[in-house]
CSV table of C-alpha atoms and ligand atoms in Angstrom, one decimal:
chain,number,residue,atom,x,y,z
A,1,UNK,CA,-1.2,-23.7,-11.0
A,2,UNK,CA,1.2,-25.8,-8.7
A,3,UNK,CA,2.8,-25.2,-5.8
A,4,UNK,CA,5.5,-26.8,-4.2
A,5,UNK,CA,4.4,-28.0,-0.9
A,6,UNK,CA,7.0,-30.5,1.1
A,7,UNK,CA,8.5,-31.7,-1.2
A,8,UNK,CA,6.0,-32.5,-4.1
A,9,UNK,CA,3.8,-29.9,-6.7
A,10,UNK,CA,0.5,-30.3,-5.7
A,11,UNK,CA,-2.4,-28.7,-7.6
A,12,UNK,CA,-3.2,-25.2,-5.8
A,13,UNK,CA,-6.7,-26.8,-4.3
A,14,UNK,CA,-4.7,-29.4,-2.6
A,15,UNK,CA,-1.9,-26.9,-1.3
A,16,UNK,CA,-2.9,-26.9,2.3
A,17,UNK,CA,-1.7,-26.6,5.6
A,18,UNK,CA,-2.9,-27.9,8.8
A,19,UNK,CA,-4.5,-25.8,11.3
A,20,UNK,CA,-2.0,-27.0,14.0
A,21,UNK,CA,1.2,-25.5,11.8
A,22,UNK,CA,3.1,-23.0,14.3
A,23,UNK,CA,3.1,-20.5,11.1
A,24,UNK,CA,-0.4,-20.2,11.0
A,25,UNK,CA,-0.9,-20.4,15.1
A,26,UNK,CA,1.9,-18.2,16.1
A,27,UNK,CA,4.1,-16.7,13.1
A,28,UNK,CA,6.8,-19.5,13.9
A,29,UNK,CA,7.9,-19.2,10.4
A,30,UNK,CA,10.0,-17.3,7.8
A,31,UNK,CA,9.6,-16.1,4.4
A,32,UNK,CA,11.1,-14.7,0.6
A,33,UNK,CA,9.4,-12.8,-1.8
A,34,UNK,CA,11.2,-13.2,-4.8
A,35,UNK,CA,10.8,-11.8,-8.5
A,36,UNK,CA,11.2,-13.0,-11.9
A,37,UNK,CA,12.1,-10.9,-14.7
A,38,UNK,CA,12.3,-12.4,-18.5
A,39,UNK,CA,12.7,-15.3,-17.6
A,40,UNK,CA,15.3,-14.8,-15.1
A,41,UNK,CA,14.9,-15.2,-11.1
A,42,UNK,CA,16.6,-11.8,-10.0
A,43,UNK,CA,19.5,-12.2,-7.1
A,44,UNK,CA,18.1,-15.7,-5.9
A,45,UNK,CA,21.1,-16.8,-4.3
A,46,UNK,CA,20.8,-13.9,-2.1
A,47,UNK,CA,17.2,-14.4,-1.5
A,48,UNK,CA,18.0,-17.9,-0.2
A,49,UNK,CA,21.0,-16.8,1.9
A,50,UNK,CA,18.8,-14.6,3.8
A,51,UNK,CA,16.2,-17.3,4.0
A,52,UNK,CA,18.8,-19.3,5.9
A,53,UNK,CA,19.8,-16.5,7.7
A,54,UNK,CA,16.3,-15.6,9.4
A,55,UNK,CA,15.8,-19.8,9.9
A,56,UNK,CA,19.1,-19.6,11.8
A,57,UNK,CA,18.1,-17.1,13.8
A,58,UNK,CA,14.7,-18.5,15.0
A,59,UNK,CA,16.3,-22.4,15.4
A,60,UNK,CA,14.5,-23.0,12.2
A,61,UNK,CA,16.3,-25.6,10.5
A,62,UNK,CA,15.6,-26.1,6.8
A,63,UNK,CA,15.3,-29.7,6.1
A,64,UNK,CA,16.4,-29.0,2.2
A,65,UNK,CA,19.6,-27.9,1.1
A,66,UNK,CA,20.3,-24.2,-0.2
A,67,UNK,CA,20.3,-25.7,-3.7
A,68,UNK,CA,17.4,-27.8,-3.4
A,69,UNK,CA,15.7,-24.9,-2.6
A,70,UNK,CA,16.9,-22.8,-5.2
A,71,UNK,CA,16.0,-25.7,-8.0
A,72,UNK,CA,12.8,-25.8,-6.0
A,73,UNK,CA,12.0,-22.4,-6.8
A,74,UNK,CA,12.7,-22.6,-10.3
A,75,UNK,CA,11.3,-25.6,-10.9
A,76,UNK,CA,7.6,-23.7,-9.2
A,77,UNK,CA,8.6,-21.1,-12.0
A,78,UNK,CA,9.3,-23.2,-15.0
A,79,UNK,CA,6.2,-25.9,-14.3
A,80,UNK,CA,4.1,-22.4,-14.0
A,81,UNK,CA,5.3,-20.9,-16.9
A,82,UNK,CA,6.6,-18.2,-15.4
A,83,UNK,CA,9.0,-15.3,-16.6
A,84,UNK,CA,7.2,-12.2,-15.0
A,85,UNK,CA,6.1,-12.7,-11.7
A,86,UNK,CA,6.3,-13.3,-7.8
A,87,UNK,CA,7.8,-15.9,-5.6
A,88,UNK,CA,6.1,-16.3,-2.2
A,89,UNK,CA,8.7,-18.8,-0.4
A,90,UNK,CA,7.6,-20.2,3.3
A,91,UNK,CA,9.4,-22.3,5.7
A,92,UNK,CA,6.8,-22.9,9.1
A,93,UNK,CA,7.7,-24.9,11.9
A,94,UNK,CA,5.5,-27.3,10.6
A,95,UNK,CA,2.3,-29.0,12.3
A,96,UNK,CA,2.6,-29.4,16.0
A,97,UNK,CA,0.3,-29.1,19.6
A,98,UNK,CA,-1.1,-26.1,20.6
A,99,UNK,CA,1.3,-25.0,22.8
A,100,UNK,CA,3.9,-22.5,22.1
A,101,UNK,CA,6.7,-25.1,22.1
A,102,UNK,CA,8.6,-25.5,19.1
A,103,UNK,CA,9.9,-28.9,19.9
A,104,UNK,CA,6.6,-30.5,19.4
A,105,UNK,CA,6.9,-29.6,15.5
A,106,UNK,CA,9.0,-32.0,13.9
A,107,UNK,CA,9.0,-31.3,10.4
A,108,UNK,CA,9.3,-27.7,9.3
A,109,UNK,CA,6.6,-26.8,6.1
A,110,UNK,CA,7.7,-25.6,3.5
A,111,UNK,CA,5.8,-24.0,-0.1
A,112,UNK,CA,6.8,-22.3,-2.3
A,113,UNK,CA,3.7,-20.0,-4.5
A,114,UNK,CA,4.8,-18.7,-7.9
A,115,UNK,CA,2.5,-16.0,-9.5
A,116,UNK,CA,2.0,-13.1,-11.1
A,117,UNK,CA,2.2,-10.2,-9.7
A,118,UNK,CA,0.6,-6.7,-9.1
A,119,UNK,CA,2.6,-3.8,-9.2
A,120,UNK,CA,2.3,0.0,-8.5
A,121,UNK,CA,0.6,1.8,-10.8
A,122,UNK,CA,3.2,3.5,-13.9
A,123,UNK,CA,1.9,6.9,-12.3
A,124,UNK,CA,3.6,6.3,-9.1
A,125,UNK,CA,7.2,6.0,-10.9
A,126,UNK,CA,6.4,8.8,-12.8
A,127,UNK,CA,5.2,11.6,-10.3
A,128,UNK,CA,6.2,9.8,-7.4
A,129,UNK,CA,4.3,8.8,-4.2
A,130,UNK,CA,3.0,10.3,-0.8
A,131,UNK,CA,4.0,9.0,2.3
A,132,UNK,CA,2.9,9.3,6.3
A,133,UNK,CA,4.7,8.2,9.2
A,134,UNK,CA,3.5,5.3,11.1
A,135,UNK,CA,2.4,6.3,15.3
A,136,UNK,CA,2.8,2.6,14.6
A,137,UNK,CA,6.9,2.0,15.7
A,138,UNK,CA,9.2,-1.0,13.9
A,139,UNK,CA,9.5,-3.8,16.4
A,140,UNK,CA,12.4,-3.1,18.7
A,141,UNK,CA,15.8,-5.4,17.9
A,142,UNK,CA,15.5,-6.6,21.4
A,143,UNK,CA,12.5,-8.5,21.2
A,144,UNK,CA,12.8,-9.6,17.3
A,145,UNK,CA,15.3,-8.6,14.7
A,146,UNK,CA,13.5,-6.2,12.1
A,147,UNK,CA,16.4,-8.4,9.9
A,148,UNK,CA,14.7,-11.8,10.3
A,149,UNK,CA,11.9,-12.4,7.7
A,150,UNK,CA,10.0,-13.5,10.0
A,151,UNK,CA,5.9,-14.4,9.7
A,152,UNK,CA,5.2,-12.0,12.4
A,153,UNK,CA,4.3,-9.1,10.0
A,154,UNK,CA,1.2,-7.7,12.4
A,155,UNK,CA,3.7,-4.3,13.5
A,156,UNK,CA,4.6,-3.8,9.4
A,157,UNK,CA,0.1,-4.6,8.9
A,158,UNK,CA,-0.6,-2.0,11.4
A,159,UNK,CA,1.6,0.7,10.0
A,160,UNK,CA,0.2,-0.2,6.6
A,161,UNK,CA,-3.3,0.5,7.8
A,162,UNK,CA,-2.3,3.6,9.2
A,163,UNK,CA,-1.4,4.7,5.9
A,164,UNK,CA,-4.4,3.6,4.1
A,165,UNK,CA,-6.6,5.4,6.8
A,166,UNK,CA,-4.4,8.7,5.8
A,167,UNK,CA,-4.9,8.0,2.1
A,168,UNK,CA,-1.1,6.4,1.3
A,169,UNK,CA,0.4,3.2,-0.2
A,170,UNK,CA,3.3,3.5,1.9
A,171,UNK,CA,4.3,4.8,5.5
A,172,UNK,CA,7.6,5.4,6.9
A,173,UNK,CA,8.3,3.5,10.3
A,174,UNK,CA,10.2,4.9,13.0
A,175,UNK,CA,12.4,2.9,15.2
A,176,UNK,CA,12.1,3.0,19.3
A,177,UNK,CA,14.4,5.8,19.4
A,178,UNK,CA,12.6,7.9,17.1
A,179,UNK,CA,14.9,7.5,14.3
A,180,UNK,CA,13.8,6.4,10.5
A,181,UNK,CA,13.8,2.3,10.5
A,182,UNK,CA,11.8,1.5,7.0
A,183,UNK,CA,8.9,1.7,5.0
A,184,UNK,CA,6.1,-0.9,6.3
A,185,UNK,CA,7.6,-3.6,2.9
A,186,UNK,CA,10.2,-1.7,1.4
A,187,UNK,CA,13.5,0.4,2.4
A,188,UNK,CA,14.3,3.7,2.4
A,189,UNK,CA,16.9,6.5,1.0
A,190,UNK,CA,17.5,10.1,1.4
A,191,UNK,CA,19.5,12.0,-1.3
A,192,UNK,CA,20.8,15.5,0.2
A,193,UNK,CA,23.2,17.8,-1.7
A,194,UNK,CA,24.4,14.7,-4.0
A,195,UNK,CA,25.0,12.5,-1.2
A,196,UNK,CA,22.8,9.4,-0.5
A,197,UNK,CA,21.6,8.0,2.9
A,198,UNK,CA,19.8,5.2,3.9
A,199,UNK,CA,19.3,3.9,7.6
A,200,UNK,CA,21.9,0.9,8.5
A,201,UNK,CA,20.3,-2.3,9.0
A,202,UNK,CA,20.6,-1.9,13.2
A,203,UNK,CA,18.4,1.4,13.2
A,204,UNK,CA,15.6,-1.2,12.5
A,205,UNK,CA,15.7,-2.3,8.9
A,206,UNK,CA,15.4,-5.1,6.8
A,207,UNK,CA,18.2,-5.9,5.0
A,208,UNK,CA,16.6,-5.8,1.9
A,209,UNK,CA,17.7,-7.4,-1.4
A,210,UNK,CA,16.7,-4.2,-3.5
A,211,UNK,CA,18.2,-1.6,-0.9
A,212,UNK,CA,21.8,-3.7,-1.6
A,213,UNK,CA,21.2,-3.5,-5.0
A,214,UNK,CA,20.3,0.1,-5.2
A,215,UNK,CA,23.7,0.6,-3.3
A,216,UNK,CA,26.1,-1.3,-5.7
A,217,UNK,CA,24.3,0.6,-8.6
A,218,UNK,CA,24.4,4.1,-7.1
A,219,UNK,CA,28.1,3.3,-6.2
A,220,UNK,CA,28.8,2.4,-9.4
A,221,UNK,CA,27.2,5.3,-11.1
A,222,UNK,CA,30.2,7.4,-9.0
A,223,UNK,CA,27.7,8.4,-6.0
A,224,UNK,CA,28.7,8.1,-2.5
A,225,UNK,CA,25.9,6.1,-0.3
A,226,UNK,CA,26.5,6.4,3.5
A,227,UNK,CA,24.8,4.4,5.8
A,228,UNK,CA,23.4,6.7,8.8
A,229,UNK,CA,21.1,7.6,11.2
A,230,UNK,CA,18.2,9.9,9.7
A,231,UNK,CA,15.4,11.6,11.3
A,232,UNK,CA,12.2,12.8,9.6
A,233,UNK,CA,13.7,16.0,9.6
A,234,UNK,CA,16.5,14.7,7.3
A,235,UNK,CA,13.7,13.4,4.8
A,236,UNK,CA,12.1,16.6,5.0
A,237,UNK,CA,14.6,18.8,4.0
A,238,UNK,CA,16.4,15.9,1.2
A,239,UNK,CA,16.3,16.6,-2.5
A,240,UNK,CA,15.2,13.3,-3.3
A,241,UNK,CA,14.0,10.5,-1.3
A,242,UNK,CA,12.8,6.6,-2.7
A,243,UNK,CA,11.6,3.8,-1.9
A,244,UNK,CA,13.2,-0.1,-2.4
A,245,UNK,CA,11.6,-3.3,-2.5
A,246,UNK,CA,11.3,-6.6,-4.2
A,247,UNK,CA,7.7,-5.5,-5.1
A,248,UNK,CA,7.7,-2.2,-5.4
A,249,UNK,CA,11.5,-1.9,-7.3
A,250,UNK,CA,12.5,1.8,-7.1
A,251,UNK,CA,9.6,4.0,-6.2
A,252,UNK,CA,10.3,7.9,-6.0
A,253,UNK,CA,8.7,9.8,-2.8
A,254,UNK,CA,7.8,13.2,-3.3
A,255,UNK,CA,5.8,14.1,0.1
A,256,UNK,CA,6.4,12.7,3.7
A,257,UNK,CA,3.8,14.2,6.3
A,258,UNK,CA,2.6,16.6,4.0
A,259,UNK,CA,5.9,18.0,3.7
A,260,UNK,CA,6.9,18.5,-0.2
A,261,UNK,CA,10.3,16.8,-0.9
A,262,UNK,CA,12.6,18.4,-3.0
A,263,UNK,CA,10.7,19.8,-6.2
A,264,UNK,CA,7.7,17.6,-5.7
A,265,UNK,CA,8.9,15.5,-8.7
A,266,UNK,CA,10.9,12.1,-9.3
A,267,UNK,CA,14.6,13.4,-9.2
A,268,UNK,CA,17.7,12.6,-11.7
A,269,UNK,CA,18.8,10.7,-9.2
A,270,UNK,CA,16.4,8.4,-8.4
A,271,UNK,CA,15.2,8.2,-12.1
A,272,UNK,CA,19.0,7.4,-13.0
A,273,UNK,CA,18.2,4.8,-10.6
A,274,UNK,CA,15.2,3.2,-12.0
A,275,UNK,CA,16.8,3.1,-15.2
A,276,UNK,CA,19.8,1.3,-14.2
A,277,UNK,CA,17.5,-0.9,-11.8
A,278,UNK,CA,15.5,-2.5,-14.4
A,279,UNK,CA,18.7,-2.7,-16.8
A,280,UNK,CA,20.0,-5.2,-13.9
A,281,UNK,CA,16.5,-7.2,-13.4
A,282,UNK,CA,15.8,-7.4,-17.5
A,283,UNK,CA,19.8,-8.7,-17.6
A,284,UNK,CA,21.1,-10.7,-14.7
A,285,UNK,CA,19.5,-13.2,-12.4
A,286,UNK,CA,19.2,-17.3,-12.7
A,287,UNK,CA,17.7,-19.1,-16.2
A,288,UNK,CA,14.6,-20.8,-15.5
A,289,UNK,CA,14.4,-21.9,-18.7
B,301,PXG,N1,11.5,-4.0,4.6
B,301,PXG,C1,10.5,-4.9,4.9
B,301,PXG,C2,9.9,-4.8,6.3
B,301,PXG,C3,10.1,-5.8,4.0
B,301,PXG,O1,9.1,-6.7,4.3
B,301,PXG,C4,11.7,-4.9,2.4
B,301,PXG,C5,12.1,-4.0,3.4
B,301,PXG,C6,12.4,-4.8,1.1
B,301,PXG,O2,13.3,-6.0,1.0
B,301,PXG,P1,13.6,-6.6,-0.4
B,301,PXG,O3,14.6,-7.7,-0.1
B,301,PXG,O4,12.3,-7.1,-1.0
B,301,PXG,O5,14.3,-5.6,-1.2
B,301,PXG,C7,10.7,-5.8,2.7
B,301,PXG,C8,10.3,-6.8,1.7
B,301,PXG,C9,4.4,-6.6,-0.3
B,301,PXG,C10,5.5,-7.2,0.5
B,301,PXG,O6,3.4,-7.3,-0.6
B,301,PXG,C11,6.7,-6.6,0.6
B,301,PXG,C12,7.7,-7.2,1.3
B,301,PXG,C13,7.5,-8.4,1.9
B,301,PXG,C14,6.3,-9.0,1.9
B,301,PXG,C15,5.2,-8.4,1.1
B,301,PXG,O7,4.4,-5.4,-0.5
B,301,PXG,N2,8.9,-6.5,1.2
């Protein structure tokens, strides 16, 4: 396996970082986590826009250019002979003293992993998965933006554990306010009498790669997608409600809190949805080959 670590592809017992990078001593960093699908690296352009985006935010700046990365990360797929898998991108603040001070970092890290990857199990697209909510609350937009990708992931961890202490592979987060945010890695929608909600990005929410997706595919399928405030209430009481996410695609919920949603089974709509979802991953993206 290589890896692409500052500039070179280094053998994956030599891809290491110092103890002194400000990613591993405070989460000073931002990340992607990319697919591959036959051979094809699935909306990477977007991936790296946000990836730019979240470095902007945190005065991160990328000493590569957005197409350097982008060959970088095909080149990590093509050396790895990958067509199916998972791209974990990092950009640190690189090695620096052990104070909080950025400026004493003056190289950002950057690697770039690409692997296989471990999906849901088939049974969870087929009768759909069990969610709890999180006492755990997404991290308010005034201290970080939920929309940077940053390396701070400890609030998303702790939801996460929440849910596998109540027997879940997902929880739904709640925002400050009370109202739904996201899952703990992946977005969320509510379908209710036809219509389809999701949360906008300022309730708390990623802007997720797969939740735009979903959205221009829904849209062009004739639905109507409205981006809106939702309570738990409004997930209850949907017809349909799923998941989004780079990992986990398009995964149908069918309970929230022990609440059954809908029929308790994966509706047309969502199922439409996977179809048309991994139409658009087996079809479109960059050639890494
Ligand atoms: N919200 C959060 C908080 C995320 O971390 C998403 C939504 C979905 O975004 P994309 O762009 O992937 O559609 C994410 C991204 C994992 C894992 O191992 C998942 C993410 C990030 C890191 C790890 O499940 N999801």
């Amino acid at each position: 396996m290589k890896i692409f670590l500052d500039g070179k592809f280094v053998d994956r017992q030599d891809a290491k970082i110092s103890v002194f990078d400000h990613g591993l001593l405070y989460g000073d960093g931002i990340f992607e986590g990319i697919r591959a699908y036959n051979g094809r690296i699935f909306r990477l352009k977007e991936h790296i826009d946000r990836l730019y985006d979240s470095a902007k935010a945190i005065l991160l700046k990328i000493p590569m250019s957005h197409e350097e990365i982008c060959n970088a990360t095909i080149e990590s797929c093509r050396l790895n002979n990958i067509r199916d898998g998972y791209i974990r991108l990092v950009v640190t603040r690189g090695v620096g003293s052990l104070g909080l001070n950025p400026e004493s970092c003056p190289v950002p890290t950057i690697f770039i992993i690409a692997a296989g990857i471990q999906l849901y199990s088939a049974e969870v697209y087929e009768k759909g998965m069990k969610l709890v909510t999180a006492s755990t609350r997404r991290v308010s937009p005034a201290a970080l933006s939920p929309a940077v990708k940053s390396l701070n992931y400890l609030n998303n961890i702790l939801a996460k554990i929440e849910g596998t202490i109540a027997g879940t592979q997902e929880v739904l987060m709640l925002n400050q306010e009370g109202y739904v945010a996201e899952c703990s890695g992946d977005n969320v929608f509510a379908i209710k009498q036809g219509i389809i909600h999701t949360p906008p990005i300022y309730a708390g929410a990623l802007g997720g790669i797969t939740r735009a997706a979903a959205i221009e595919l829904l849209r062009q399928q004739g639905h109507q997608v409205v981006e809106t405030q939702l309570t738990r209430y409004d997930l209850f009481v949907a017809d349909e409600v799923f998941l989004t996410g780079t990992g986990a695609e398009i995964v149908p919920v069918v309970e929230l809190d022990g609440r059954q949603i809908g029929q308790g089974v994966p509706g047309p709509i969502t199922l439409e949805l996977i179809r048309a979802y991994r139409h658009l991953t087996a079809t479109t993206g960059t050639p890494i080959f």
